[in-house]
mmCIF file with all atom_site columns, C-alpha atoms in Angstrom:
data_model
loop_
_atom_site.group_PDB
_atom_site.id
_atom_site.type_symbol
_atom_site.label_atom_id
_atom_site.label_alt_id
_atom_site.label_comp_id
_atom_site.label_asym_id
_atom_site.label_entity_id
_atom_site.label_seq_id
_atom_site.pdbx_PDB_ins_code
_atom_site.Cartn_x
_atom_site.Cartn_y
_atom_site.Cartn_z
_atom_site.occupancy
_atom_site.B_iso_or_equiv
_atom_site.pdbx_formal_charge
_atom_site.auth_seq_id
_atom_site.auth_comp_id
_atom_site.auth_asym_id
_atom_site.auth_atom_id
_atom_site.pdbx_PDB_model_num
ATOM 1  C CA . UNK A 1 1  ? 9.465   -18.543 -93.160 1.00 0.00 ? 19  UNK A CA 1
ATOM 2  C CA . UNK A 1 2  ? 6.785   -19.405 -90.669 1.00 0.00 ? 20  UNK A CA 1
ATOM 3  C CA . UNK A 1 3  ? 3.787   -17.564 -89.602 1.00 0.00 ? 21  UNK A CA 1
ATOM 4  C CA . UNK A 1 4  ? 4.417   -14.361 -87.280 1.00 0.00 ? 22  UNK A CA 1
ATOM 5  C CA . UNK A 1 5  ? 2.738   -12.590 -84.953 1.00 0.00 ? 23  UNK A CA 1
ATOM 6  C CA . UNK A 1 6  ? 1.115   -10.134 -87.660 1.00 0.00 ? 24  UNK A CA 1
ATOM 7  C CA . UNK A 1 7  ? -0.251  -13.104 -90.098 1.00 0.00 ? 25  UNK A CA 1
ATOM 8  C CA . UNK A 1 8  ? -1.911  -14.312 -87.182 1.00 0.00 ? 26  UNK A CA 1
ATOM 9  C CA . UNK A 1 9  ? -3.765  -11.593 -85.287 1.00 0.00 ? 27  UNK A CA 1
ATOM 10 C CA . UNK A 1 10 ? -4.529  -10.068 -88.588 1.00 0.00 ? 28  UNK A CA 1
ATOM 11 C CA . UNK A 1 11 ? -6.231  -13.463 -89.694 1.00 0.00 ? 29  UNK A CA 1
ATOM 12 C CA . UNK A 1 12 ? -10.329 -13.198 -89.332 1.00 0.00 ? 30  UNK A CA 1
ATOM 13 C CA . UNK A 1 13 ? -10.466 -16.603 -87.225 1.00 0.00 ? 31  UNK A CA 1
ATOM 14 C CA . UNK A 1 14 ? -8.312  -15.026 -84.650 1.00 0.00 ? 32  UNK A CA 1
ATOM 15 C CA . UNK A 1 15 ? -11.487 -12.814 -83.853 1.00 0.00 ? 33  UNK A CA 1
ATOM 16 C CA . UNK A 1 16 ? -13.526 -15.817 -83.115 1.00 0.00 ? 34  UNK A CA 1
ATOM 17 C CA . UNK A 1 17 ? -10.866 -17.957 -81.283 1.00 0.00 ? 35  UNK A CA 1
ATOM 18 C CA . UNK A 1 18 ? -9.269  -15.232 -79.132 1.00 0.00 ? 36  UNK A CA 1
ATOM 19 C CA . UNK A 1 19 ? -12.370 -15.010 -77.006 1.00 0.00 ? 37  UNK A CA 1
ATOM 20 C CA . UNK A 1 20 ? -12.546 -18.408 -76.199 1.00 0.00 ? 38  UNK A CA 1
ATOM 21 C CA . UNK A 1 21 ? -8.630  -18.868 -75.490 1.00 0.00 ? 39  UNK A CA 1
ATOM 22 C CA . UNK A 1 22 ? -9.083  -16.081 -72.667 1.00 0.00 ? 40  UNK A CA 1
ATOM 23 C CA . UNK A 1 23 ? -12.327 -17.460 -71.287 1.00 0.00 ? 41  UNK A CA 1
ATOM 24 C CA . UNK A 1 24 ? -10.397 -21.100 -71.156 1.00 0.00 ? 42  UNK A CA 1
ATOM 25 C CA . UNK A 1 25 ? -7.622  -18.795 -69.795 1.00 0.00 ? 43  UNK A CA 1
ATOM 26 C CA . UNK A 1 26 ? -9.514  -17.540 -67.224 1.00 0.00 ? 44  UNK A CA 1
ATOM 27 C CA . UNK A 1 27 ? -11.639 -21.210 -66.169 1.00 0.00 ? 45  UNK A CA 1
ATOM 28 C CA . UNK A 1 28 ? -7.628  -22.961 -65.917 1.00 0.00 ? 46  UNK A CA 1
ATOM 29 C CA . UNK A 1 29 ? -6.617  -19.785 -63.547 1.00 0.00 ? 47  UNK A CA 1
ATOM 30 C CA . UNK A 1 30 ? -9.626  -20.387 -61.688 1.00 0.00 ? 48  UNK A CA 1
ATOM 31 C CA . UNK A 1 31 ? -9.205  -24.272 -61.257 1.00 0.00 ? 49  UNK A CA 1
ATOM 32 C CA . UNK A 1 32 ? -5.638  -24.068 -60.899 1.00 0.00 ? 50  UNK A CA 1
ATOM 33 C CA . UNK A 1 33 ? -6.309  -21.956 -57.784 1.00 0.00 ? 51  UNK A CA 1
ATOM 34 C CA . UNK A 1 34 ? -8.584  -23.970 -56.306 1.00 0.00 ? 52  UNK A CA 1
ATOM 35 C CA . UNK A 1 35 ? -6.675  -26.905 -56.651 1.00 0.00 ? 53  UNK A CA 1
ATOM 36 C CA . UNK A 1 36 ? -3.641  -25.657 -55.222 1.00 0.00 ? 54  UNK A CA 1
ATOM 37 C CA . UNK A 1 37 ? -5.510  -23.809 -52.263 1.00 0.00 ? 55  UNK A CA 1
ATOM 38 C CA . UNK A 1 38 ? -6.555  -27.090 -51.391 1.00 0.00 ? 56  UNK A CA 1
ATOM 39 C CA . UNK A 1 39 ? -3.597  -28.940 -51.404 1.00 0.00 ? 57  UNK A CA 1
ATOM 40 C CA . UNK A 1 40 ? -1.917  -26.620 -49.311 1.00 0.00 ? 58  UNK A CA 1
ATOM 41 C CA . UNK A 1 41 ? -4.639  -26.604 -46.636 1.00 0.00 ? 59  UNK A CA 1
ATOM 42 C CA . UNK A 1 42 ? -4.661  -30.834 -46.832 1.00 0.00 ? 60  UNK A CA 1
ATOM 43 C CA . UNK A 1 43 ? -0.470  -30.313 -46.171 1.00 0.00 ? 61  UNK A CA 1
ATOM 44 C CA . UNK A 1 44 ? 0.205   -31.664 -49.355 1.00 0.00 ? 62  UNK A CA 1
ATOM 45 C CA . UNK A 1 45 ? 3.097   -29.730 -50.591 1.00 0.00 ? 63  UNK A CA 1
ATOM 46 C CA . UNK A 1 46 ? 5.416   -31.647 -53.008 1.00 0.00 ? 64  UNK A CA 1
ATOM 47 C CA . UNK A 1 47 ? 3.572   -30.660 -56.076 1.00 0.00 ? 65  UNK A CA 1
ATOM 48 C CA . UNK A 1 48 ? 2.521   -27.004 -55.599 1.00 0.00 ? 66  UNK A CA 1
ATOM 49 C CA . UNK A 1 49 ? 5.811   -25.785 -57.570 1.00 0.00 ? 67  UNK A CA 1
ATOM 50 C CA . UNK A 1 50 ? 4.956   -28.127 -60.865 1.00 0.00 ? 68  UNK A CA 1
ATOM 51 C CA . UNK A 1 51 ? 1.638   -27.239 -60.647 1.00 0.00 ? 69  UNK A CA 1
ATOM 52 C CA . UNK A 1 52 ? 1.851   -23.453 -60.550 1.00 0.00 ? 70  UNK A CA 1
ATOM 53 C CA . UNK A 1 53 ? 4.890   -23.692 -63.266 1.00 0.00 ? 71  UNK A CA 1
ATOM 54 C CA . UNK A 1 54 ? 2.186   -26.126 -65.919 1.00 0.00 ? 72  UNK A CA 1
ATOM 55 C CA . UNK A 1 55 ? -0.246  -23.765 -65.089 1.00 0.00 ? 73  UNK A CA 1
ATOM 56 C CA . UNK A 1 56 ? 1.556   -20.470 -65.639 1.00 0.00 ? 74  UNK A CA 1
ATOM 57 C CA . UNK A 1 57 ? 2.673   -22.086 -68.943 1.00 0.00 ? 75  UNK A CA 1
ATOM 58 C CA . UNK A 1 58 ? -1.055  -22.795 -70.061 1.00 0.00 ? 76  UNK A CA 1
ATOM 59 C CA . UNK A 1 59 ? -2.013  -19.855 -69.216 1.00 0.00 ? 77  UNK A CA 1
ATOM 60 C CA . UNK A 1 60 ? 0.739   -17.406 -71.488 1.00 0.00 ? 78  UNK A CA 1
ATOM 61 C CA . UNK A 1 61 ? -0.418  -20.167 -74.266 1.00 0.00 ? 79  UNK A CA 1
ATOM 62 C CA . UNK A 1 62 ? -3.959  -19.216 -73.931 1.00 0.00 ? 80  UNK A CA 1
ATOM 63 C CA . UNK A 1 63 ? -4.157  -15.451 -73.548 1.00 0.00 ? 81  UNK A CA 1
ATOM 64 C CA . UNK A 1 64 ? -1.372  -15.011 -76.028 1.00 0.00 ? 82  UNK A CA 1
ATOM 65 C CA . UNK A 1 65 ? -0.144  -17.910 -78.050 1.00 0.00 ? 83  UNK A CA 1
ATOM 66 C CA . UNK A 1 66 ? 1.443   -15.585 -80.705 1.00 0.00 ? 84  UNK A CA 1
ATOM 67 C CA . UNK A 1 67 ? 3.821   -14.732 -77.057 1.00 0.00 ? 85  UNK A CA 1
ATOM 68 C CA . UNK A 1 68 ? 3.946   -18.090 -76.178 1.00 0.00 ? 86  UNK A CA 1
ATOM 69 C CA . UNK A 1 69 ? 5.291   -19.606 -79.486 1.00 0.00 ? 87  UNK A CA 1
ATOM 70 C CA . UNK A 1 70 ? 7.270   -16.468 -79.712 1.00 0.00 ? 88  UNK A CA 1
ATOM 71 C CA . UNK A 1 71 ? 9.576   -17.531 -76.679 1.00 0.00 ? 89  UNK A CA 1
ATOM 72 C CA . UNK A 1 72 ? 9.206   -20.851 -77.663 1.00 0.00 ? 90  UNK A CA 1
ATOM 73 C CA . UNK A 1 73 ? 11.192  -19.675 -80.803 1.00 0.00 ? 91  UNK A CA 1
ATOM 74 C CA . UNK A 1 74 ? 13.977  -18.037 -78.702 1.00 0.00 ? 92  UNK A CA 1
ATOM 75 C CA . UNK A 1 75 ? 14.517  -20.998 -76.283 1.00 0.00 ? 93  UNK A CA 1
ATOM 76 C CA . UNK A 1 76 ? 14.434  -22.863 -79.464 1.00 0.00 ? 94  UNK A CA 1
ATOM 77 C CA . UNK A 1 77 ? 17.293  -20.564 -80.750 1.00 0.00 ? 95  UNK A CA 1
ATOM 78 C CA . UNK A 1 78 ? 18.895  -20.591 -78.048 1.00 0.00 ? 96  UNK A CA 1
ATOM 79 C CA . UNK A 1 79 ? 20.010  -24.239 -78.046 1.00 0.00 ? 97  UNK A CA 1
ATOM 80 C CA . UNK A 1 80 ? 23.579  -26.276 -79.048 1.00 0.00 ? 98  UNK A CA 1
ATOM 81 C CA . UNK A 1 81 ? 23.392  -26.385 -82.657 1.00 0.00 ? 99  UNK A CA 1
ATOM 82 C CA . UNK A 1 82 ? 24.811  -30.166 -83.494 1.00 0.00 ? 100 UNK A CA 1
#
């Protein structure tokens, strides 16, 4: 039930969307680091931690999403059934 990793990669519009997820990827690493250079040198620390975590997050979702929904999944799993 669902769509795996396989049935996704192996789909022909992966081809054409996988570039663009890594050059997104690469543009959110990119501002991500600027932004959070900058804070630090203005002293404003209280947000660094979110910000790298959001980021981080973003990131595995755009290089890899079959990864990304793939832990999703387990954490899923992993919860209290009610």
């Amino acid at each position: 039930m669902g769509a795996n990793a396989s049935d996704i990669t192996s789909n022909p519009a992966w081809s054409l969307v996988q570039p663009i997820f890594d050059l997104l990827a690469v543009g959110i690493l990119v501002w991500m680091t600027v932004l959070i250079v900058r804070k630090y040198f203005k002293g404003e620390h209280h947000n660094i931690i979110v910000q790298v975590l959001f980021g981080m997050i973003a990131l595995v979702f755009l290089i890899d999403p079959t990864v990304f929904f793939g832990v999703l999944n387990w954490l899923i799993g992993k919860l209290p059934h009610a």
